Coordinates of C-alpha atoms and ligand atoms in Angstrom, one line a residue:
X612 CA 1.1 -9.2 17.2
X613 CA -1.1 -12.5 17.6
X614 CA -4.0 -12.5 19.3
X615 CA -2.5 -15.2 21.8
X616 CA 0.3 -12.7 22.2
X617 CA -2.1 -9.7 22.4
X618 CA -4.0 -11.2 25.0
X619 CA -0.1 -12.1 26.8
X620 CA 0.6 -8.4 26.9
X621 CA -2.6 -7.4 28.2
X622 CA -2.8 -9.4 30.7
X623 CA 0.9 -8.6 32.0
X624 CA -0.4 -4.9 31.5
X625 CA -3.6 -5.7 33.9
X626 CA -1.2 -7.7 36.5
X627 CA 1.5 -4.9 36.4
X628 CA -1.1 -2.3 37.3
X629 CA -2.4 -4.2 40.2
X630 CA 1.3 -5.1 41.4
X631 CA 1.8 -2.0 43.0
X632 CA -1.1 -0.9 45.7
X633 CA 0.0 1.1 48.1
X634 CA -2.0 0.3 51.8
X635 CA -4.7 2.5 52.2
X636 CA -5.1 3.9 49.1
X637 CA -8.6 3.1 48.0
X638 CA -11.6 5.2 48.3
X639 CA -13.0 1.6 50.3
X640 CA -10.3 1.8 52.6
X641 CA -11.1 5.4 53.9
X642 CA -15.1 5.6 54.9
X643 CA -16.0 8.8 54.5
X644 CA -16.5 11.1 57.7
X645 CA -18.6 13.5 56.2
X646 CA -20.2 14.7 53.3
X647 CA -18.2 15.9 50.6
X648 CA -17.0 19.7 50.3
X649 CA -17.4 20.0 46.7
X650 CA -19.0 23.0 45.5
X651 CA -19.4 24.3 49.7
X652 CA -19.8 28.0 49.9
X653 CA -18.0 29.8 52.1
X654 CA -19.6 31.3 54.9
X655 CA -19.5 35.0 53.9
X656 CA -17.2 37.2 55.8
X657 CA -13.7 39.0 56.0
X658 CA -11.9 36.4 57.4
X659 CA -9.3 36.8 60.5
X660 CA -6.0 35.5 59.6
X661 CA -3.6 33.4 61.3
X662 CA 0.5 32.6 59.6
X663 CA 2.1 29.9 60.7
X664 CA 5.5 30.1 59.1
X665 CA 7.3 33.2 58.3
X666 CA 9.9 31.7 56.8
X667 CA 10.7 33.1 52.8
X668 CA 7.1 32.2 51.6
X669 CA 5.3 33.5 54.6
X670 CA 7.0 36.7 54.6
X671 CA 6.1 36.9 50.5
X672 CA 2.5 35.8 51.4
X673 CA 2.0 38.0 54.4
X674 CA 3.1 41.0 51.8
X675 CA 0.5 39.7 48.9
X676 CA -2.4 39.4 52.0
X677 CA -1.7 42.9 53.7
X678 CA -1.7 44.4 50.0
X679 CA -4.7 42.6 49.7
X680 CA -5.7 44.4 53.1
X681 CA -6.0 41.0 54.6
X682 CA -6.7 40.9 58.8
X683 CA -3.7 39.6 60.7
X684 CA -4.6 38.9 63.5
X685 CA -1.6 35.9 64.7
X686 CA 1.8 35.0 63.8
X687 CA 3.6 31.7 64.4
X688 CA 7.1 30.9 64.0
X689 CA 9.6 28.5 65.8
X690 CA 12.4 30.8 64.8
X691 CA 10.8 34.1 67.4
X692 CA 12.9 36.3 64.7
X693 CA 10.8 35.6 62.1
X694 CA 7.8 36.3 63.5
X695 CA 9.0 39.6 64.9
X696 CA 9.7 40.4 61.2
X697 CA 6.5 39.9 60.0
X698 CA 5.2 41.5 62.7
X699 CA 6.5 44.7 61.8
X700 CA 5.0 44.1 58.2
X701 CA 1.3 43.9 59.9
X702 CA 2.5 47.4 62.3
X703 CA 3.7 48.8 59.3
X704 CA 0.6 48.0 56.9
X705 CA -1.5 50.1 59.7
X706 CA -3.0 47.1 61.6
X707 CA -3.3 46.1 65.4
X708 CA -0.1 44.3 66.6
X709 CA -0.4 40.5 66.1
X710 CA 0.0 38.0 68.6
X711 CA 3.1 35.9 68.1
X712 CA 3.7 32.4 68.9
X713 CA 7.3 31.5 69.0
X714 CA 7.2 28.8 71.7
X715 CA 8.9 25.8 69.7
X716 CA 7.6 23.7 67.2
X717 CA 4.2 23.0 68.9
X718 CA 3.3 26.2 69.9
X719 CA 1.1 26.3 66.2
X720 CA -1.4 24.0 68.7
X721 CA -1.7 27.2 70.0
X722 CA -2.4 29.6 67.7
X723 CA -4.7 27.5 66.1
X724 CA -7.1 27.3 69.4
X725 CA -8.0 31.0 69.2
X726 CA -11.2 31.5 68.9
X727 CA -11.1 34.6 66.5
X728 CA -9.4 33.1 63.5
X729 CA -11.1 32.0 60.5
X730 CA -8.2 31.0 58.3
X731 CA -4.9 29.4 58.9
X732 CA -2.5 30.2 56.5
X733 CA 0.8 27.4 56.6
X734 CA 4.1 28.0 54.9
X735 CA 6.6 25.7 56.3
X736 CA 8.7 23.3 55.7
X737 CA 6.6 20.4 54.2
X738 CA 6.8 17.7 56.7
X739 CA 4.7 20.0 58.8
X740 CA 1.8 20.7 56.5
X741 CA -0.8 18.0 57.7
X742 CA -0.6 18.2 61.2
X743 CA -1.0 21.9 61.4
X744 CA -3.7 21.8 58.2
X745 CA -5.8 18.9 60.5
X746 CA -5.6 21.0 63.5
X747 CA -6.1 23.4 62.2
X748 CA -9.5 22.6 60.3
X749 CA -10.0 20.4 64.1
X750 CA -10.7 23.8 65.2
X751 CA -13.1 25.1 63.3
X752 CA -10.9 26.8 60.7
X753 CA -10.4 27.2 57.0
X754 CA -6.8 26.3 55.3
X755 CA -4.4 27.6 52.9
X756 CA -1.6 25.6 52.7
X757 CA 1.6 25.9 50.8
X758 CA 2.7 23.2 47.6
X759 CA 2.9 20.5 48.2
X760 CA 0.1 20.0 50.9
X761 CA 0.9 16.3 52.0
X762 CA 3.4 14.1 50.8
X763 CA 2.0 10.5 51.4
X764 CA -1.4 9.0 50.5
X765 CA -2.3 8.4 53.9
X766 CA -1.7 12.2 54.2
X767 CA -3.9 13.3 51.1
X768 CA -6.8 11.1 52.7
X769 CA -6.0 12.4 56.1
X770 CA -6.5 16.0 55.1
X771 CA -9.9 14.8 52.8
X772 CA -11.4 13.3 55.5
X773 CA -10.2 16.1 58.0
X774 CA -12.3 18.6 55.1
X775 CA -15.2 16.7 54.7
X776 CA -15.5 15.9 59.1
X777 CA -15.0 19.2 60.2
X778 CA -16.6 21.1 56.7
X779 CA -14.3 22.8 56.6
X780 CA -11.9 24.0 53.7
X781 CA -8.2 23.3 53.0
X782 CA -7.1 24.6 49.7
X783 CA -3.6 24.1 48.6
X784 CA -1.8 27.9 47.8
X785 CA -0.9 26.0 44.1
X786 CA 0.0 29.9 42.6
X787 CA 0.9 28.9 39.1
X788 CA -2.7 28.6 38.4
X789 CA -2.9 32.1 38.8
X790 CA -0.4 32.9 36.3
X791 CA -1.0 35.3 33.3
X792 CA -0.4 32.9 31.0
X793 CA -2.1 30.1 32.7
X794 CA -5.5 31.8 33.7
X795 CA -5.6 33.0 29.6
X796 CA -4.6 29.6 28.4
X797 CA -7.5 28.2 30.4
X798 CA -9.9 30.7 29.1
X799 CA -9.1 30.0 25.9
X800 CA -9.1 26.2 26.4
X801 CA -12.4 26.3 27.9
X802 CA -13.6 28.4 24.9
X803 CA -12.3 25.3 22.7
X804 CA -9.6 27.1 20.7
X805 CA -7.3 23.8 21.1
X806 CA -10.4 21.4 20.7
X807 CA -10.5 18.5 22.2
X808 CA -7.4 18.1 24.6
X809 CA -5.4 15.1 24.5
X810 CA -1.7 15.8 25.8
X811 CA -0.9 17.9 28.4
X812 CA 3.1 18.4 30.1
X813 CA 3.8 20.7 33.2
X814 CA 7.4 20.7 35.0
X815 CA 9.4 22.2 37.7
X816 CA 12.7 22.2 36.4
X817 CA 14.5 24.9 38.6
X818 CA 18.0 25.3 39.7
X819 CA 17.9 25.0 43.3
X820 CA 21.3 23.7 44.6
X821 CA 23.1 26.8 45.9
X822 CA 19.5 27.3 47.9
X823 CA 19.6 23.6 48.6
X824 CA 23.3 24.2 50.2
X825 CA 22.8 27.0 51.6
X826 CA 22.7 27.3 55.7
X827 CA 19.5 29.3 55.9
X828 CA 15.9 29.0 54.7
X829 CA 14.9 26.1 52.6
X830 CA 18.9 24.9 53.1
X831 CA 17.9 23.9 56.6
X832 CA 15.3 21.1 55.2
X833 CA 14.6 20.8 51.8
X834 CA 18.1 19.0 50.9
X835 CA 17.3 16.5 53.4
X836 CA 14.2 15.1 51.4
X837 CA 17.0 14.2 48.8
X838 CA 18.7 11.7 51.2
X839 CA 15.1 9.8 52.0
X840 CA 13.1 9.5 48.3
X841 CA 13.4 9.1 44.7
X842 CA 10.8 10.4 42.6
X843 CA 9.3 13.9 41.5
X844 CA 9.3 15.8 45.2
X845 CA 7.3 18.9 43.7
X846 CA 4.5 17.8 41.8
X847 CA 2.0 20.4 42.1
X848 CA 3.2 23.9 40.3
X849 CA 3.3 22.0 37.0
X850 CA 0.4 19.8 37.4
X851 CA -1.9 22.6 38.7
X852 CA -2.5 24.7 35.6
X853 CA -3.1 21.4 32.9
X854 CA -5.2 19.5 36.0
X855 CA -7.2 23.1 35.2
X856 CA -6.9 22.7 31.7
X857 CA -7.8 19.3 31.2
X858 CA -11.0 19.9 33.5
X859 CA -9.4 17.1 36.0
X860 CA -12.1 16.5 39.2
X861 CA -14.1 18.3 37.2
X862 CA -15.5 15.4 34.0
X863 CA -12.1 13.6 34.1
X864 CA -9.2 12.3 36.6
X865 CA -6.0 11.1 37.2
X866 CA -6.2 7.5 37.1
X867 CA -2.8 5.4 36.8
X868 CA 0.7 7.0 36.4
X869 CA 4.5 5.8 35.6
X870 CA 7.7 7.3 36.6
X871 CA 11.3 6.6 36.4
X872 CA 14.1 8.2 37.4
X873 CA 17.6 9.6 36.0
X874 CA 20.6 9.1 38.4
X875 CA 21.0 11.5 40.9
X876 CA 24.6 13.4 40.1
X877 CA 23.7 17.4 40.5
X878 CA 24.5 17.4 44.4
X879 CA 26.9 14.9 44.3
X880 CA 29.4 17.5 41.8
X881 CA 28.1 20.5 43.6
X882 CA 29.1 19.2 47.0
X883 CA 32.3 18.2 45.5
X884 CA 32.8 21.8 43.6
X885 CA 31.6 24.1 47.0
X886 CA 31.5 21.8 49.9
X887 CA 34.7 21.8 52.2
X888 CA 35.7 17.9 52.8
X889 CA 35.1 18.2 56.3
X890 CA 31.8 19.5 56.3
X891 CA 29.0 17.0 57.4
X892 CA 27.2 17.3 55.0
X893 CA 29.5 14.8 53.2
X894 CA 28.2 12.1 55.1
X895 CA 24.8 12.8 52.7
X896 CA 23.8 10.3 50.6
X897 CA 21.1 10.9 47.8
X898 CA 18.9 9.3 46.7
X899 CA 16.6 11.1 44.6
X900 CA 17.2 10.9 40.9
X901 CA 17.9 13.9 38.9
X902 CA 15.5 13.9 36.9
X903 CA 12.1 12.5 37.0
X904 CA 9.7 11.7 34.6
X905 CA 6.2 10.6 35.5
X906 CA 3.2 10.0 33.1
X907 CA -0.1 10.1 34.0
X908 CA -3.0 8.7 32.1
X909 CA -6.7 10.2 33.1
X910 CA -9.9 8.5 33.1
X911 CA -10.8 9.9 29.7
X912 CA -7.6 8.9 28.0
X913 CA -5.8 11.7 27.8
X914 CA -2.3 11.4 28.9
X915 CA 0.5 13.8 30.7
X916 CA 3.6 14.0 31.4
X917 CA 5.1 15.3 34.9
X918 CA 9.1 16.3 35.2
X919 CA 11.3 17.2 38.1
X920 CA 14.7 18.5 38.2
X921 CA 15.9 21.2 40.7
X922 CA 20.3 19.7 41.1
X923 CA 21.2 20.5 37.3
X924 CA 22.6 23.7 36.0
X925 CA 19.4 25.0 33.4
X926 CA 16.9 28.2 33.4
X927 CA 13.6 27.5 35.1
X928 CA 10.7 26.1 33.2
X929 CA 7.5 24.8 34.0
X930 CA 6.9 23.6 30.6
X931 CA 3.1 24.6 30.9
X932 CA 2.0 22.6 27.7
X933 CA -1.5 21.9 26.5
X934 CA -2.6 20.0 23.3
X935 CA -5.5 19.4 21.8
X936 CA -7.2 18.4 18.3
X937 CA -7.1 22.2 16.6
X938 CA -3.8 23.4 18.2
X939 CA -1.1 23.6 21.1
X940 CA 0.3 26.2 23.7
X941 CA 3.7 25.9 25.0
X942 CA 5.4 28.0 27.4
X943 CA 9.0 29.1 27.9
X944 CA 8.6 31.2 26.2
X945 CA 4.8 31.4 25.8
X946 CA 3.7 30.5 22.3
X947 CA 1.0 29.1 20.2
X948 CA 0.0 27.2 17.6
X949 CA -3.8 27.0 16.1
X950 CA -4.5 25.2 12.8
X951 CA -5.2 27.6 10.2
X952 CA -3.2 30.9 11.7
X953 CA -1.6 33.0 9.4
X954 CA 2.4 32.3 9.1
X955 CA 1.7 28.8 8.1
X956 CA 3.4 26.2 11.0
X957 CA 5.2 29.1 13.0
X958 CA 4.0 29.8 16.2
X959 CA 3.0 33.3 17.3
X960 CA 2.5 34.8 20.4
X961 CA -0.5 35.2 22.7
X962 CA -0.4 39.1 21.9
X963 CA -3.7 38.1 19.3
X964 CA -5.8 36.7 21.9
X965 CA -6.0 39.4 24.6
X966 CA -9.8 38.8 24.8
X967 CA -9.0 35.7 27.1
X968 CA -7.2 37.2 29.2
X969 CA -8.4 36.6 32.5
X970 CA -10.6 39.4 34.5
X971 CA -8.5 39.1 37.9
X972 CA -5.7 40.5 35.8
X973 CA -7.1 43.1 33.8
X974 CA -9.1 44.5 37.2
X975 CA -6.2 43.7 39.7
X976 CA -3.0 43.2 37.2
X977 CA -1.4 46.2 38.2
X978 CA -1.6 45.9 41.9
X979 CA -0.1 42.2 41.5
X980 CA 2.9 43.5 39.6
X981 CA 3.2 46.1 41.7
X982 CA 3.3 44.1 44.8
X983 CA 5.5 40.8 43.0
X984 CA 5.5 37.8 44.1
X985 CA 6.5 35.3 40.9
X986 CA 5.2 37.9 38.3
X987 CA 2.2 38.6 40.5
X988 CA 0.4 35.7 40.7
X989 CA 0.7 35.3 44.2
X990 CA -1.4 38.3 44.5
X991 CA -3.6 37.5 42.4
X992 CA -4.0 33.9 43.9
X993 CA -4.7 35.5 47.2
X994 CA -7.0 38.5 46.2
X995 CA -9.1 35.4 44.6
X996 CA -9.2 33.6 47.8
X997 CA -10.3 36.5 50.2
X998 CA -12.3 37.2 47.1
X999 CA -14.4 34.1 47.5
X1000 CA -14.4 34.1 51.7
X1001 CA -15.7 37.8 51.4
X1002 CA -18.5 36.9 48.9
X1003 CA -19.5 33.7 50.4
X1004 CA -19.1 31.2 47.5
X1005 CA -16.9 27.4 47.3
X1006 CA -13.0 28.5 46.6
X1007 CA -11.4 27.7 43.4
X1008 CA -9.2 24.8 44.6
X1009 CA -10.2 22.8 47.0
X1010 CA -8.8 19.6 49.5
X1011 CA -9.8 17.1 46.3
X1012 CA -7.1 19.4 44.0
X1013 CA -4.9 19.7 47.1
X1014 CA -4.7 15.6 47.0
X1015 CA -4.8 14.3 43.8
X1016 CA -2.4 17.2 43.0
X1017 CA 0.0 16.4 45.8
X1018 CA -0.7 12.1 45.2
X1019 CA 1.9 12.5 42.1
X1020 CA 4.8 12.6 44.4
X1021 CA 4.2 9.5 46.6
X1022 CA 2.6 7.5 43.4
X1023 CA 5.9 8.2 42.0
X1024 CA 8.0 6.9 44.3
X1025 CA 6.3 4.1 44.3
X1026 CA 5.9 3.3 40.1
X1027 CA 9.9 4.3 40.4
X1028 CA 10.8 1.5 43.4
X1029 CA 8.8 -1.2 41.2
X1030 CA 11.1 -0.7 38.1
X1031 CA 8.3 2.1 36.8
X1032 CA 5.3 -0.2 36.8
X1033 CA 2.1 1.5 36.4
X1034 CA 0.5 2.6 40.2
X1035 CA -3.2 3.8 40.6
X1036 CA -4.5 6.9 41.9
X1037 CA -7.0 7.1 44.2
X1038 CA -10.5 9.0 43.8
X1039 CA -10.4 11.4 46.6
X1040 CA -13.9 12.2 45.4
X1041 CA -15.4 9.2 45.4
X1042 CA -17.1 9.6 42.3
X1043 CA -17.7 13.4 42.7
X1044 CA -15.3 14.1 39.8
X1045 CA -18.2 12.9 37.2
X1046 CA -20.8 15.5 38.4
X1047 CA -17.9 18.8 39.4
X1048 CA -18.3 21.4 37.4
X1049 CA -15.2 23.6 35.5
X1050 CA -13.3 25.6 37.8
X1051 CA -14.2 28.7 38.7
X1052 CA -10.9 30.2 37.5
X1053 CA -11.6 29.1 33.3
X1054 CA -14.9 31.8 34.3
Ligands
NAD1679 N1 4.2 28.3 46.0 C1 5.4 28.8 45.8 O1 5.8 29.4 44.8 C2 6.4 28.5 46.9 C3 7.7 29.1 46.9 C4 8.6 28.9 47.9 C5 8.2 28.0 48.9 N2 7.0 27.3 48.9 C6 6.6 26.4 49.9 O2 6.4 27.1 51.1 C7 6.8 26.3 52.3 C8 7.8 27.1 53.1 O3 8.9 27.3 52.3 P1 10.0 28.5 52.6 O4 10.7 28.7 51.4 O5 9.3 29.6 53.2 O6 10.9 27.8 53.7 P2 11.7 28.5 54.9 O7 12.6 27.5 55.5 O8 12.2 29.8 54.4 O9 10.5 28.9 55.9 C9 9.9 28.0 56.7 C10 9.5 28.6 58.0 O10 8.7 27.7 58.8 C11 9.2 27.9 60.2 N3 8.9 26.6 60.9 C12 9.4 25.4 60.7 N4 8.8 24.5 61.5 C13 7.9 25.2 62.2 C14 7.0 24.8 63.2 N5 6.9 23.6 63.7 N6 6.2 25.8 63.8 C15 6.3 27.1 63.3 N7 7.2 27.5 62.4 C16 8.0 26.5 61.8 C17 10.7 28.1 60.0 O11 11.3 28.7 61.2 C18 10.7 29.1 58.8 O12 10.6 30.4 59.3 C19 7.2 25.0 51.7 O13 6.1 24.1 51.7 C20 7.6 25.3 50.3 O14 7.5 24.3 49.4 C21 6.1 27.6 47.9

């Protein structure tokens, strides 16, 4: 390439990249309300819970918390059903009756309000997350919220600038950084068995379209999304564990991503194969594309890719890949690769390196698989988080991972509408990223 040509391409590179802005996306364009949270302890008690959804992932959680011997003290669900389910769960775990509120889709207002909660936990559908999150923390409480927490930027700042007003937390309930694999692989990262990382790829590629058909549960909402947007819809369970991995708001950070998109075809045929003619549901169009790959390129240079496919016939995967200058880990089945193992290039297992396996799992391992919940890192990502409200110290996740975890699926959207030009990311931080130390979890 000639330099005049060089200097061409860059320039069309820089021009691309500033094509695409999204309206209040900036740091500048969101004065901070507070200070930030990073690093905030919590205040050190056994915290009084509140659900709000008890839909299939509340009803998991509220079995992970009460194993966890968690205090439920309120229940909210629009469907009164559900709430009177998990009710029972709370009577039957040996604690006071909850208080349920099952007056509509506001009644969450409510529950919120009380005056004895100290954390709000929210699994529903995801349209609801940042109203109830922002009430929530309006009122004085801490957050758990289910993947992904917001799904706009506006949202992702919203629920920053909610955190850092009201000082209070709102942590995203992202439970594939809990994983066995993923809390090991993160040890051993951190211990700089890979070296240096460079390449890092995390997926949810899950087979979801009898659930997305069906009349119940996530049927009643989820397929809908596919109607309004095209681009990856569920960011966060494979971007968690290598954001963790790569030490990202912690030294280094998302800072421009692309993303294109397959055509969408896995409803259409599935429709057409199960779907009687005259169901409405034929009046659906679709719109999000099959597949969707994303890549993201971080402030230090490293580089990742980001896939989404839940309408196509396959086994799950999350991919769950790290790469660095000594060696690689892939999952799916979990293997690795570390220059200079025995076996010459053939991977081996992770059965040699049982030292990094993480201590939540060797002291609490056999209650989480007792009590299930996707191989028991539910439990274990909810022991940790009572863990650090009953000791009083910052939670491993916090409302900066919650963003720039969730920014991914509107950044996407918007890189695929612009014929997969490159779109920025904000710094929900502000700068903190530089100065944030590992997380807590790689301890
Ligand atoms: N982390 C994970 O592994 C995982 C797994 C499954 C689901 N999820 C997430 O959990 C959330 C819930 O998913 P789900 O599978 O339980 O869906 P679901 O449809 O089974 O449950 C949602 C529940 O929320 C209730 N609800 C809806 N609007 C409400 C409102 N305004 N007030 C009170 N209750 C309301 C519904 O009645 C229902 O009981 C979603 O964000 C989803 O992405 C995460």
């Amino acid at each position: 390439m000639s330099d005049l040509s060089r200097r061409g391409f860059l320039k069309m590179g820089a021009v691309g990249a500033m094509a695409v802005a999204a309206p209040g996306m900036t740091a500048e364009e969101h004065k901070p309300q507070g200070k930030t949270v990073i690093g905030m302890p919590f205040q050190k008690m056994n915290p009084r819970i509140g659900i709000i959804g008890t839909g299939g992932r509340g009803t998991s959680l509220l079995g992970n918390l009460l194993a966890a011997e968690a205090n439920i003290l309120a229940i909210c669900d629009a469907v009164p059903e559900h709430a009177e389910h998990a009710k029972g769960l709370v009577e039957k775990a040996g604690q006071k009756s909850p208080v349920l509120y099952t007056k509509g889709e506001n009644d969450f207002e409510n529950l919120v309000a009380r005056d004895d909660l100290d954390l709000i936990i929210i699994a529903t559908p995801w349209n609801w997350h940042v109203p109830m999150a922002v009430a929530a923390m309006q009122h004085g409480k801490h957050v758990a919220v289910e993947v992904p927490a917001a799904t706009t930027l506006e949202d992702c700042w919203k629920l920053v600038n909610t955190s850092e007003a009201t000082r209070r937390h709102c942590m995203m309930l992202e439970n594939c950084c809990y994983g066995y694999n993923e809390t090991l692989v993160l040890r051993l990262t951190h211990a700089g068995l890979l070296g240096d990382l460079l390449y890092g790829e995390g997926a949810y590629l899950h087979d979801l379209r009898e659930e997305l058909f069906s009349g119940k549960g996530e049927g009643l909402w989820r397929r809908t999304v596919h109607t309004q947007r095209d681009g990856n819809l569920y960011p966060t369970h494979g971007l968690g564990p290598v954001a963790n991995y790569m030490g990202i708001q912690r030294g280094d950070r998302f800072d421009y991503m692309v993303s294109m998109s397959s055509p969408q075809h896995g409803l259409e045929l599935y429709r057409k194969e199960h779907i009687p003619a005259s169901d409405p549901r034929w009046k659906e169009r679709y719109l999000t594309g099959d597949m969707n790959v994303s890549m993201i390129k971080t402030a230090n240079g490293r580089t990742i890719t980001v896939k989404h496919d839940v309408s196509n016939p396959r086994p799950y995967d999350r991919i769950n890949q790290v790469a660095g200058t000594k060696g690689i880990f892939m999952d799916y089945p979990p293997r690795i690769y570390i220059e200079g193992q025995k076996g010459g290039e053939d991977w081996t297992n992770l059965d040699g390196f049982k030292e990094f396996q993480h201590p939540l799992w060797k002291e609490e391992g056999t209650t989480a698989q007792r009590v299930g919940g996707h191989g028991g890192m539910d439990y274990i990502m909810l022991y940790r988080l009572l863990q650090c409200v009953r000791q009083g110290i910052a939670p491993d996740m916090d409302v900066y991972d919650a963003a720039a975890w969730s920014a991914p699926g509107p950044l996407s959207r918007l890189s695929v509408a612009h014929g997969s030009a490159p779109v920025q990311f904000p710094d929900f931080t502000r700068g903190g990223w530089k100065e944030r130390s590992a997380s807590a979890i790689a301890l």
